[in-house]
mmCIF file of C-alpha atoms and ligand atoms in Angstrom:
data_model
loop_
_atom_site.group_PDB
_atom_site.id
_atom_site.type_symbol
_atom_site.label_atom_id
_atom_site.label_comp_id
_atom_site.label_asym_id
_atom_site.label_seq_id
_atom_site.Cartn_x
_atom_site.Cartn_y
_atom_site.Cartn_z
ATOM 1 C CA UNK A 1 0.000 0.000 0.000
ATOM 2 C CA UNK A 2 1.222 3.488 -0.825
ATOM 3 C CA UNK A 3 0.339 6.500 1.323
ATOM 4 C CA UNK A 4 0.321 10.248 0.712
ATOM 5 C CA UNK A 5 -1.215 13.416 2.131
ATOM 6 C CA UNK A 6 -4.134 15.022 0.322
ATOM 7 C CA UNK A 7 -5.623 18.444 1.070
ATOM 8 C CA UNK A 8 -9.259 18.131 2.206
ATOM 9 C CA UNK A 9 -10.028 21.398 0.380
ATOM 10 C CA UNK A 10 -8.078 21.524 -2.916
ATOM 11 C CA UNK A 11 -7.052 17.845 -3.291
ATOM 12 C CA UNK A 12 -3.376 18.768 -3.790
ATOM 13 C CA UNK A 13 -1.119 15.858 -2.809
ATOM 14 C CA UNK A 14 2.059 15.835 -0.694
ATOM 15 C CA UNK A 15 4.604 13.370 0.612
ATOM 16 C CA UNK A 16 4.162 12.374 4.245
ATOM 17 C CA UNK A 17 6.990 14.232 6.014
ATOM 18 C CA UNK A 18 7.331 15.509 9.613
ATOM 19 C CA UNK A 19 7.337 19.194 8.633
ATOM 20 C CA UNK A 20 4.107 18.983 6.611
ATOM 21 C CA UNK A 21 0.989 19.795 8.646
ATOM 22 C CA UNK A 22 -1.420 21.916 6.555
ATOM 23 C CA UNK A 23 -1.791 22.598 2.832
ATOM 24 C CA UNK A 24 0.521 25.558 2.132
ATOM 25 C CA UNK A 25 -1.987 27.025 -0.347
ATOM 26 C CA UNK A 26 -5.276 26.662 1.530
ATOM 27 C CA UNK A 27 -3.823 27.527 4.955
ATOM 28 C CA UNK A 28 -2.903 30.960 3.521
ATOM 29 C CA UNK A 29 -6.592 31.803 3.594
ATOM 30 C CA UNK A 30 -6.910 31.023 7.324
ATOM 31 C CA UNK A 31 -9.136 33.519 9.140
ATOM 32 C CA UNK A 32 -8.789 34.233 12.845
ATOM 33 C CA UNK A 33 -11.223 32.372 15.117
ATOM 34 C CA UNK A 34 -12.307 29.928 12.426
ATOM 35 C CA UNK A 35 -11.650 26.194 11.946
ATOM 36 C CA UNK A 36 -8.363 25.267 10.265
ATOM 37 C CA UNK A 37 -8.112 25.611 6.513
ATOM 38 C CA UNK A 38 -6.075 23.165 4.493
ATOM 39 C CA UNK A 39 -6.265 20.147 6.816
ATOM 40 C CA UNK A 40 -4.540 17.180 5.170
ATOM 41 C CA UNK A 41 -5.782 13.625 5.201
ATOM 42 C CA UNK A 42 -3.927 10.444 4.371
ATOM 43 C CA UNK A 43 -4.729 8.967 0.974
ATOM 44 C CA UNK A 44 -3.996 5.371 0.126
ATOM 45 C CA UNK A 45 -3.292 3.725 -3.176
ATOM 46 C CA UNK A 46 -2.887 0.041 -3.894
ATOM 47 C CA UNK A 47 -4.424 -3.268 -2.944
ATOM 48 C CA UNK A 48 -4.545 -5.406 0.152
ATOM 49 C CA UNK A 49 -2.017 -8.234 0.258
ATOM 50 C CA UNK A 50 -4.520 -10.819 1.431
ATOM 51 C CA UNK A 51 -7.863 -11.237 3.187
ATOM 52 C CA UNK A 52 -8.755 -8.490 5.640
ATOM 53 C CA UNK A 53 -8.810 -8.328 8.599
ATOM 54 C CA UNK A 54 -5.916 -10.738 8.738
ATOM 55 C CA UNK A 55 -6.653 -11.750 12.333
ATOM 56 C CA UNK A 56 -4.751 -11.189 15.521
ATOM 57 C CA UNK A 57 -1.055 -10.426 15.282
ATOM 58 C CA UNK A 58 1.549 -9.721 17.922
ATOM 59 C CA UNK A 59 1.250 -6.067 16.990
ATOM 60 C CA UNK A 60 -0.900 -3.795 19.052
ATOM 61 C CA UNK A 61 -2.673 -2.862 15.823
ATOM 62 C CA UNK A 62 -3.809 -5.641 13.498
ATOM 63 C CA UNK A 63 -4.686 -2.987 10.922
ATOM 64 C CA UNK A 64 -1.092 -1.963 10.284
ATOM 65 C CA UNK A 65 -1.455 -2.613 6.573
ATOM 66 C CA UNK A 66 -3.868 0.316 6.405
ATOM 67 C CA UNK A 67 -1.660 2.718 8.375
ATOM 68 C CA UNK A 68 1.039 4.996 6.908
ATOM 69 C CA UNK A 69 3.827 4.049 9.368
ATOM 70 C CA UNK A 70 5.597 0.679 9.260
ATOM 71 C CA UNK A 71 4.749 -1.747 12.093
ATOM 72 C CA UNK A 72 8.304 -1.891 13.462
ATOM 73 C CA UNK A 73 8.075 1.697 14.721
ATOM 74 C CA UNK A 74 4.975 1.172 16.861
ATOM 75 C CA UNK A 75 5.709 1.294 20.588
ATOM 76 C CA UNK A 76 4.850 -1.860 22.519
ATOM 77 C CA UNK A 77 1.608 -0.744 24.123
ATOM 78 C CA UNK A 78 -1.790 -2.368 23.548
ATOM 79 C CA UNK A 79 -3.852 0.399 21.945
ATOM 80 C CA UNK A 80 -7.143 -0.419 20.244
ATOM 81 C CA UNK A 81 -8.773 -3.817 19.848
ATOM 82 C CA UNK A 82 -11.274 -2.521 22.372
ATOM 83 C CA UNK A 83 -14.392 -4.517 23.252
ATOM 84 C CA UNK A 84 -17.725 -4.091 21.492
ATOM 85 C CA UNK A 85 -20.326 -4.565 24.234
ATOM 86 C CA UNK A 86 -23.785 -6.024 23.744
ATOM 87 C CA UNK A 87 -25.467 -4.404 26.745
ATOM 88 C CA UNK A 88 -28.548 -6.588 27.379
ATOM 89 C CA UNK A 89 -30.279 -4.449 30.035
ATOM 90 C CA UNK A 90 -29.632 -1.182 28.229
ATOM 91 C CA UNK A 91 -30.935 -2.717 24.996
ATOM 92 C CA UNK A 92 -34.084 -3.850 26.740
ATOM 93 C CA UNK A 93 -34.684 -0.494 28.381
ATOM 94 C CA UNK A 94 -34.107 1.376 25.114
ATOM 95 C CA UNK A 95 -36.203 -1.100 23.125
ATOM 96 C CA UNK A 96 -33.227 -1.355 20.771
ATOM 97 C CA UNK A 97 -31.993 -4.944 20.480
ATOM 98 C CA UNK A 98 -29.008 -4.065 18.276
ATOM 99 C CA UNK A 99 -27.322 -1.279 20.229
ATOM 100 C CA UNK A 100 -23.580 -1.807 20.752
ATOM 101 C CA UNK A 101 -21.093 0.086 22.914
ATOM 102 C CA UNK A 102 -17.615 0.543 21.429
ATOM 103 C CA UNK A 103 -15.684 0.686 24.688
ATOM 104 C CA UNK A 104 -12.663 2.888 24.077
ATOM 105 C CA UNK A 105 -12.318 3.474 27.807
ATOM 106 C CA UNK A 106 -10.367 0.189 27.608
ATOM 107 C CA UNK A 107 -7.400 1.869 25.930
ATOM 108 C CA UNK A 108 -4.178 2.110 28.001
ATOM 109 C CA UNK A 109 -4.728 5.712 29.136
ATOM 110 C CA UNK A 110 -8.521 5.428 29.260
ATOM 111 C CA UNK A 111 -9.568 7.210 26.091
ATOM 112 C CA UNK A 112 -9.858 6.872 22.327
ATOM 113 C CA UNK A 113 -7.079 9.475 21.992
ATOM 114 C CA UNK A 114 -4.534 6.645 22.328
ATOM 115 C CA UNK A 115 -5.275 5.644 18.737
ATOM 116 C CA UNK A 116 -3.930 9.000 17.515
ATOM 117 C CA UNK A 117 -1.071 9.129 20.015
ATOM 118 C CA UNK A 118 0.118 5.671 18.956
ATOM 119 C CA UNK A 119 0.418 6.618 15.290
ATOM 120 C CA UNK A 120 2.075 9.950 16.125
ATOM 121 C CA UNK A 121 4.541 8.182 18.454
ATOM 122 C CA UNK A 122 5.372 5.633 15.745
ATOM 123 C CA UNK A 123 5.870 8.428 13.213
ATOM 124 C CA UNK A 124 8.152 10.326 15.612
ATOM 125 C CA UNK A 125 10.270 7.202 16.118
ATOM 126 C CA UNK A 126 10.463 6.556 12.422
ATOM 127 C CA UNK A 127 11.838 10.057 11.866
ATOM 128 C CA UNK A 128 14.044 10.026 14.969
ATOM 129 C CA UNK A 129 12.125 12.882 16.569
ATOM 130 C CA UNK A 130 12.385 12.816 20.361
ATOM 131 C CA UNK A 131 10.032 15.659 21.383
ATOM 132 C CA UNK A 132 6.264 15.697 20.941
ATOM 133 C CA UNK A 133 4.160 18.726 21.881
ATOM 134 C CA UNK A 134 0.380 18.836 22.335
ATOM 135 C CA UNK A 135 -2.387 21.185 23.483
ATOM 136 C CA UNK A 136 -5.414 19.487 24.941
ATOM 137 C CA UNK A 137 -8.435 19.740 27.213
ATOM 138 C CA UNK A 138 -6.942 16.731 28.989
ATOM 139 C CA UNK A 139 -7.301 13.398 27.244
ATOM 140 C CA UNK A 140 -5.020 14.053 24.260
ATOM 141 C CA UNK A 141 -2.435 15.312 26.726
ATOM 142 C CA UNK A 142 -2.608 12.383 29.123
ATOM 143 C CA UNK A 143 -2.769 10.010 26.167
ATOM 144 C CA UNK A 144 0.313 11.427 24.453
ATOM 145 C CA UNK A 145 2.081 11.457 27.823
ATOM 146 C CA UNK A 146 1.307 7.769 28.416
ATOM 147 C CA UNK A 147 1.965 6.456 24.924
ATOM 148 C CA UNK A 148 5.032 8.729 24.768
ATOM 149 C CA UNK A 149 6.287 7.132 27.993
ATOM 150 C CA UNK A 150 5.973 3.675 26.429
ATOM 151 C CA UNK A 151 7.746 4.922 23.296
ATOM 152 C CA UNK A 152 10.544 6.727 25.134
ATOM 153 C CA UNK A 153 9.578 10.176 23.853
ATOM 154 C CA UNK A 154 9.749 13.432 25.729
ATOM 155 C CA UNK A 155 6.266 14.968 25.824
ATOM 156 C CA UNK A 156 5.382 18.595 26.475
ATOM 157 C CA UNK A 157 1.734 19.455 27.029
ATOM 158 C CA UNK A 158 -0.325 22.627 27.231
ATOM 159 C CA UNK A 159 -3.658 22.409 29.061
ATOM 160 C CA UNK A 160 -6.256 25.043 29.982
ATOM 161 C CA UNK A 161 -6.686 25.675 33.707
ATOM 162 C CA UNK A 162 -10.132 24.017 33.551
ATOM 163 C CA UNK A 163 -8.486 20.602 32.987
ATOM 164 C CA UNK A 164 -9.973 17.915 35.273
ATOM 165 C CA UNK A 165 -7.494 17.108 38.032
ATOM 166 C CA UNK A 166 -7.326 13.387 37.263
ATOM 167 C CA UNK A 167 -6.165 14.059 33.695
ATOM 168 C CA UNK A 168 -3.521 16.482 34.951
ATOM 169 C CA UNK A 169 -2.232 14.060 37.593
ATOM 170 C CA UNK A 170 -2.254 11.230 35.043
ATOM 171 C CA UNK A 171 -0.087 13.264 32.620
ATOM 172 C CA UNK A 172 2.379 14.109 35.396
ATOM 173 C CA UNK A 173 2.531 10.452 36.458
ATOM 174 C CA UNK A 174 3.607 9.505 32.937
ATOM 175 C CA UNK A 175 6.400 12.050 33.209
ATOM 176 C CA UNK A 176 5.195 14.753 30.810
ATOM 177 C CA UNK A 177 6.218 18.366 31.170
ATOM 178 C CA UNK A 178 2.975 20.291 31.772
ATOM 179 C CA UNK A 179 2.188 23.969 31.197
ATOM 180 C CA UNK A 180 -1.186 25.114 32.530
ATOM 181 C CA UNK A 181 -2.555 28.014 30.470
ATOM 182 C CA UNK A 182 -4.647 30.707 32.138
ATOM 183 C CA UNK A 183 -7.205 30.594 29.327
ATOM 184 C CA UNK A 184 -9.279 28.263 27.180
ATOM 185 C CA UNK A 185 -8.383 25.201 25.119
ATOM 186 C CA UNK A 186 -8.157 27.459 22.074
ATOM 187 C CA UNK A 187 -5.557 29.561 23.962
ATOM 188 C CA UNK A 188 -3.625 26.394 24.860
ATOM 189 C CA UNK A 189 -3.522 25.446 21.147
ATOM 190 C CA UNK A 190 -2.055 28.834 20.300
ATOM 191 C CA UNK A 191 0.599 28.564 23.030
ATOM 192 C CA UNK A 192 1.622 25.090 21.916
ATOM 193 C CA UNK A 193 2.098 26.213 18.300
ATOM 194 C CA UNK A 194 4.148 29.217 19.456
ATOM 195 C CA UNK A 195 6.263 26.733 21.403
ATOM 196 C CA UNK A 196 6.891 24.376 18.449
ATOM 197 C CA UNK A 197 7.613 27.358 16.167
ATOM 198 C CA UNK A 198 10.261 28.546 18.618
ATOM 199 C CA UNK A 199 11.695 25.238 19.905
ATOM 200 C CA UNK A 200 10.796 22.571 17.338
ATOM 201 C CA UNK A 201 9.344 19.162 18.189
ATOM 202 C CA UNK A 202 6.506 17.287 16.537
ATOM 203 C CA UNK A 203 3.056 18.793 17.168
ATOM 204 C CA UNK A 204 0.317 16.305 18.007
ATOM 205 C CA UNK A 205 -2.373 18.975 17.989
ATOM 206 C CA UNK A 206 -5.684 17.467 17.010
ATOM 207 C CA UNK A 207 -6.590 17.971 13.363
ATOM 208 C CA UNK A 208 -3.470 20.052 12.742
ATOM 209 C CA UNK A 209 -1.272 16.951 12.627
ATOM 210 C CA UNK A 210 -2.943 14.797 9.910
ATOM 211 C CA UNK A 211 -1.874 11.589 11.664
ATOM 212 C CA UNK A 212 -4.251 12.300 14.571
ATOM 213 C CA UNK A 213 -7.317 11.795 12.391
ATOM 214 C CA UNK A 214 -5.675 8.898 10.562
ATOM 215 C CA UNK A 215 -4.921 7.134 13.866
ATOM 216 C CA UNK A 216 -8.494 7.518 15.040
ATOM 217 C CA UNK A 217 -9.817 5.782 11.936
ATOM 218 C CA UNK A 218 -8.853 2.433 13.482
ATOM 219 C CA UNK A 219 -11.990 2.598 15.636
ATOM 220 C CA UNK A 220 -14.117 2.395 12.479
ATOM 221 C CA UNK A 221 -12.003 -0.462 11.087
ATOM 222 C CA UNK A 222 -12.509 -2.399 14.320
ATOM 223 C CA UNK A 223 -16.258 -1.805 14.434
ATOM 224 C CA UNK A 224 -16.537 -3.189 10.905
ATOM 225 C CA UNK A 225 -14.352 -6.198 11.736
ATOM 226 C CA UNK A 226 -16.170 -6.947 15.014
ATOM 227 C CA UNK A 227 -19.658 -6.712 13.519
ATOM 228 C CA UNK A 228 -18.624 -8.476 10.315
ATOM 229 C CA UNK A 229 -20.501 -5.747 8.438
ATOM 230 C CA UNK A 230 -21.057 -2.002 8.359
ATOM 231 C CA UNK A 231 -23.221 -0.716 11.208
ATOM 232 C CA UNK A 232 -26.398 1.165 10.261
ATOM 233 C CA UNK A 233 -25.734 4.120 12.548
ATOM 234 C CA UNK A 234 -22.822 5.409 14.635
ATOM 235 C CA UNK A 235 -23.046 8.122 17.323
ATOM 236 C CA UNK A 236 -19.862 10.134 17.763
ATOM 237 C CA UNK A 237 -19.161 12.629 20.601
ATOM 238 C CA UNK A 238 -17.828 15.706 18.819
ATOM 239 C CA UNK A 239 -15.689 18.666 19.854
ATOM 240 C CA UNK A 240 -12.888 19.370 17.357
ATOM 241 C CA UNK A 241 -14.336 16.807 14.961
ATOM 242 C CA UNK A 242 -11.152 14.725 14.740
ATOM 243 C CA UNK A 243 -12.763 11.522 16.019
ATOM 244 C CA UNK A 244 -15.674 12.198 13.671
ATOM 245 C CA UNK A 245 -13.246 12.723 10.774
ATOM 246 C CA UNK A 246 -11.435 9.519 11.717
ATOM 247 C CA UNK A 247 -14.676 7.523 11.803
ATOM 248 C CA UNK A 248 -15.557 8.754 8.314
ATOM 249 C CA UNK A 249 -12.006 8.042 7.100
ATOM 250 C CA UNK A 250 -11.964 4.454 8.374
ATOM 251 C CA UNK A 251 -15.261 3.635 6.690
ATOM 252 C CA UNK A 252 -14.138 5.460 3.526
ATOM 253 C CA UNK A 253 -10.997 3.303 3.364
ATOM 254 C CA UNK A 254 -13.112 0.149 3.615
ATOM 255 C CA UNK A 255 -15.375 1.380 0.839
ATOM 256 C CA UNK A 256 -12.401 2.404 -1.341
ATOM 257 C CA UNK A 257 -10.824 -1.052 -0.929
ATOM 258 C CA UNK A 258 -14.076 -2.743 -1.880
ATOM 259 C CA UNK A 259 -14.517 -4.380 1.537
ATOM 260 C CA UNK A 260 -17.761 -2.594 2.386
ATOM 261 C CA UNK A 261 -20.667 -0.939 0.625
ATOM 262 C CA UNK A 262 -22.334 2.256 1.758
ATOM 263 C CA UNK A 263 -21.348 4.699 4.511
ATOM 264 C CA UNK A 264 -23.378 4.184 7.711
ATOM 265 C CA UNK A 265 -25.515 7.047 9.012
ATOM 266 C CA UNK A 266 -23.055 9.004 11.119
ATOM 267 C CA UNK A 267 -24.468 11.202 13.871
ATOM 268 C CA UNK A 268 -22.218 13.823 15.459
ATOM 269 C CA UNK A 269 -23.216 14.697 19.030
ATOM 270 C CA UNK A 270 -22.387 18.121 20.441
ATOM 271 C CA UNK A 271 -23.114 19.845 23.735
ATOM 272 C CA UNK A 272 -25.449 22.837 23.460
ATOM 273 C CA UNK A 273 -22.755 24.982 25.065
ATOM 274 C CA UNK A 274 -20.147 23.852 22.508
ATOM 275 C CA UNK A 275 -22.012 23.458 19.252
ATOM 276 C CA UNK A 276 -20.004 25.165 16.496
ATOM 277 C CA UNK A 277 -20.330 22.216 14.098
ATOM 278 C CA UNK A 278 -24.072 21.950 14.770
ATOM 279 C CA UNK A 279 -24.500 25.646 13.982
ATOM 280 C CA UNK A 280 -22.318 25.496 10.868
ATOM 281 C CA UNK A 281 -24.235 22.527 9.495
ATOM 282 C CA UNK A 282 -27.506 24.411 9.975
ATOM 283 C CA UNK A 283 -26.237 27.730 8.562
ATOM 284 C CA UNK A 284 -23.872 26.533 5.865
ATOM 285 C CA UNK A 285 -20.843 28.303 7.337
ATOM 286 C CA UNK A 286 -18.854 28.872 10.517
ATOM 287 C CA UNK A 287 -19.758 32.125 12.226
ATOM 288 C CA UNK A 288 -18.135 33.986 15.128
ATOM 289 C CA UNK A 289 -17.243 31.565 17.905
ATOM 290 C CA UNK A 290 -19.213 31.460 21.154
ATOM 291 C CA UNK A 291 -17.017 30.629 24.169
ATOM 292 C CA UNK A 292 -17.537 26.932 24.914
ATOM 293 C CA UNK A 293 -19.350 26.095 28.126
ATOM 294 C CA UNK A 294 -20.245 22.505 28.984
ATOM 295 C CA UNK A 295 -19.611 20.008 31.760
ATOM 296 C CA UNK A 296 -18.306 17.620 29.091
ATOM 297 C CA UNK A 297 -14.759 19.042 28.989
ATOM 298 C CA UNK A 298 -13.553 16.704 26.237
ATOM 299 C CA UNK A 299 -16.025 18.146 23.742
ATOM 300 C CA UNK A 300 -15.710 21.727 24.978
ATOM 301 C CA UNK A 301 -14.316 23.551 21.948
ATOM 302 C CA UNK A 302 -15.088 27.063 20.704
ATOM 303 C CA UNK A 303 -13.403 26.758 17.310
ATOM 304 C CA UNK A 304 -13.368 23.132 16.104
ATOM 305 C CA UNK A 305 -10.047 22.427 14.353
ATOM 306 C CA UNK A 306 -11.481 19.867 11.941
ATOM 307 C CA UNK A 307 -14.838 21.635 11.540
ATOM 308 C CA UNK A 308 -14.683 22.419 7.839
ATOM 309 C CA UNK A 309 -13.896 18.928 6.688
ATOM 310 C CA UNK A 310 -16.517 17.184 8.861
ATOM 311 C CA UNK A 311 -19.302 19.573 7.882
ATOM 312 C CA UNK A 312 -18.464 18.688 4.274
ATOM 313 C CA UNK A 313 -18.549 14.954 5.049
ATOM 314 C CA UNK A 314 -21.767 15.109 7.085
ATOM 315 C CA UNK A 315 -23.361 16.879 4.126
ATOM 316 C CA UNK A 316 -21.860 14.561 1.499
ATOM 317 C CA UNK A 317 -22.932 11.352 3.263
ATOM 318 C CA UNK A 318 -26.259 12.517 4.702
ATOM 319 C CA UNK A 319 -25.053 12.415 8.307
ATOM 320 C CA UNK A 320 -26.684 14.260 11.185
ATOM 321 C CA UNK A 321 -25.630 16.445 14.067
ATOM 322 C CA UNK A 322 -27.603 16.692 17.323
ATOM 323 C CA UNK A 323 -27.020 18.943 20.284
ATOM 324 C CA UNK A 324 -27.836 17.988 23.859
ATOM 325 C CA UNK A 325 -27.898 19.824 27.169
ATOM 326 C CA UNK A 326 -25.554 19.172 30.090
ATOM 327 C CA UNK A 327 -28.542 17.748 32.003
ATOM 328 C CA UNK A 328 -29.134 15.210 29.221
ATOM 329 C CA UNK A 329 -25.429 14.304 29.271
ATOM 330 C CA UNK A 330 -25.433 13.683 33.037
ATOM 331 C CA UNK A 331 -28.674 11.676 32.807
ATOM 332 C CA UNK A 332 -27.175 9.569 30.008
ATOM 333 C CA UNK A 333 -23.939 9.080 31.958
ATOM 334 C CA UNK A 334 -25.868 7.662 34.922
ATOM 335 C CA UNK A 335 -28.189 5.603 32.720
ATOM 336 C CA UNK A 336 -25.216 4.063 30.918
ATOM 337 C CA UNK A 337 -23.441 3.214 34.187
ATOM 338 C CA UNK A 338 -26.511 1.829 35.919
ATOM 339 C CA UNK A 339 -27.895 -0.148 32.960
ATOM 340 C CA UNK A 340 -24.735 -1.469 31.315
ATOM 341 C CA UNK A 341 -21.905 -1.327 33.861
ATOM 342 C CA UNK A 342 -19.821 0.994 31.685
ATOM 343 C CA UNK A 343 -18.823 4.197 33.511
ATOM 344 C CA UNK A 344 -18.032 6.870 30.918
ATOM 345 C CA UNK A 345 -16.918 10.465 31.265
ATOM 346 C CA UNK A 346 -19.589 13.039 30.341
ATOM 347 C CA UNK A 347 -18.285 13.622 26.792
ATOM 348 C CA UNK A 348 -18.276 9.876 26.177
ATOM 349 C CA UNK A 349 -21.815 9.392 27.502
ATOM 350 C CA UNK A 350 -23.019 12.076 25.115
ATOM 351 C CA UNK A 351 -23.299 9.446 22.372
ATOM 352 C CA UNK A 352 -26.110 7.810 24.378
ATOM 353 C CA UNK A 353 -27.672 11.214 25.047
ATOM 354 C CA UNK A 354 -27.509 11.831 21.294
ATOM 355 C CA UNK A 355 -29.291 8.567 20.507
ATOM 356 C CA UNK A 356 -32.030 9.394 23.031
ATOM 357 C CA UNK A 357 -32.456 12.839 21.487
ATOM 358 C CA UNK A 358 -32.333 11.672 17.841
ATOM 359 C CA UNK A 359 -34.398 8.569 18.502
ATOM 360 C CA UNK A 360 -36.864 9.155 15.622
ATOM 361 C CA UNK A 361 -34.085 9.231 13.036
ATOM 362 C CA UNK A 362 -32.831 5.711 13.886
ATOM 363 C CA UNK A 363 -35.098 2.665 13.335
ATOM 364 C CA UNK A 364 -35.523 0.562 16.512
ATOM 365 C CA UNK A 365 -33.857 -2.492 14.967
ATOM 366 C CA UNK A 366 -30.909 -0.627 13.396
ATOM 367 C CA UNK A 367 -27.401 -1.873 14.188
ATOM 368 C CA UNK A 368 -26.401 1.171 16.218
ATOM 369 C CA UNK A 369 -22.947 1.771 17.685
ATOM 370 C CA UNK A 370 -22.365 4.293 20.465
ATOM 371 C CA UNK A 371 -18.728 5.379 20.687
ATOM 372 C CA UNK A 372 -17.750 5.473 24.343
ATOM 373 C CA UNK A 373 -14.638 7.569 24.099
ATOM 374 C CA UNK A 374 -13.286 7.949 27.659
ATOM 375 C CA UNK A 375 -13.601 6.559 31.187
ATOM 376 C CA UNK A 376 -15.706 8.150 33.937
ATOM 377 C CA UNK A 377 -12.841 7.926 36.404
ATOM 378 C CA UNK A 378 -11.149 10.790 34.567
ATOM 379 C CA UNK A 379 -13.627 13.329 35.915
ATOM 380 C CA UNK A 380 -15.223 12.269 39.188
ATOM 381 C CA UNK A 381 -16.477 15.753 40.065
ATOM 382 C CA UNK A 382 -18.708 15.912 36.989
ATOM 383 C CA UNK A 383 -20.211 12.533 37.861
ATOM 384 C CA UNK A 384 -21.364 13.501 41.360
ATOM 385 C CA UNK A 385 -24.311 15.445 39.917
ATOM 386 C CA UNK A 386 -26.546 12.382 39.590
ATOM 387 C CA UNK A 387 -25.576 10.405 42.696
ATOM 388 C CA UNK A 388 -25.966 11.051 46.424
ATOM 389 C CA UNK A 389 -22.817 10.476 48.410
ATOM 390 C CA UNK A 390 -23.751 8.981 51.805
ATOM 391 C CA UNK A 391 -22.705 10.867 54.915
HETATM 392 C C1 PLP B 1 -11.337 14.193 22.451
HETATM 393 C C2 PLP B 1 -12.573 13.534 22.954
HETATM 394 C C3 PLP B 1 -13.808 13.671 22.306
HETATM 395 C C4 PLP B 1 -14.007 14.565 21.117
HETATM 396 O O1 PLP B 1 -13.167 14.337 20.040
HETATM 397 P P1 PLP B 1 -12.924 15.479 18.951
HETATM 398 O O2 PLP B 1 -11.992 14.895 18.008
HETATM 399 O O3 PLP B 1 -12.394 16.665 19.690
HETATM 400 O O4 PLP B 1 -14.254 15.795 18.345
HETATM 401 C C5 PLP B 1 -14.881 13.006 22.829
HETATM 402 N N1 PLP B 1 -14.773 12.250 23.939
HETATM 403 C C6 PLP B 1 -13.609 12.097 24.585
HETATM 404 C C7 PLP B 1 -13.569 11.267 25.826
HETATM 405 C C8 PLP B 1 -12.468 12.732 24.116
HETATM 406 O O5 PLP B 1 -11.323 12.595 24.798
#
């Protein structure tokens, strides 16, 4: 298989090199306070060497053939291959016998972000880069810190001061160098890019580094392999839109290679207080950002990095976007815990809240996958809203 970068706006192609992040043409037209222009995605050319999926290998990723970094550079850490739950009681209570939970809390650092961090770490090793830099609301930071620790990389992270304490402590445990920014996630992104401009290092910023979206596509590949078919609908918690972009990309690869037919109905789920993609889909363009405000910190984003490309894909494939309130998120978090045994952080439980809200758009017997993107233990304070702690 041959891999290359392709601009999501003008289709121009580039070699995959460490200094290439955005399309040099389209990024010229970047406006302040708007999603990134000129985001690159990985294109692939060629044919599979044998049947796919090839089955378990000793690698942490059995899908290496579809990834643009050679297997020997992957650090030895078991990312992905997460369980697909068939939650009997939740199914019964929802009246939906074919709901599945894709449990990405089972990743080494507790979130789906490990899929991106793994590919970025492998790429850094391949190019003998020792420093990786990332801005994050918490999970991308703790993920890069943990996977970086396994890979022997030095990781520098920029987090907003609102970062949940557990994610901060987790990053420090892994040995990352942490800078807390007195501002928002968007401010932390700016600081991290100023840092890499001045000091070098590979940026793992979501969307900006094309390998983040490419790494996240493995969740779609696994869902297809585990079900033995395309799902009918997938609910995706959405902040920057990088997971959403990765889900589309994984299914697109399968379609391109002739392994699967049509794109499933993809539903992006946003918090009402952080709904830039929802608004852009309704209005046809991104308008002035509204400061993000939601209890679901992992989807709290004012200016979604990958917004332009996912609005295009939602439109192209007939996907949906729903917004839900913080109250609906907390209700869904408790419902998921109490009816399935899977304790998710608020952002991760938003996929269930999204299904409850968009119930009429999904037939009761549809094969429906809820992406559960991060563990509830990462933000205990948020979870106390729906339980009573005994004296
Ligand atoms: C990062 C994250 C999301 C949102 O992903 P985006 O790519 O920013 O849309 C959702 N849930 C969890 C747990 C996350 O860590």
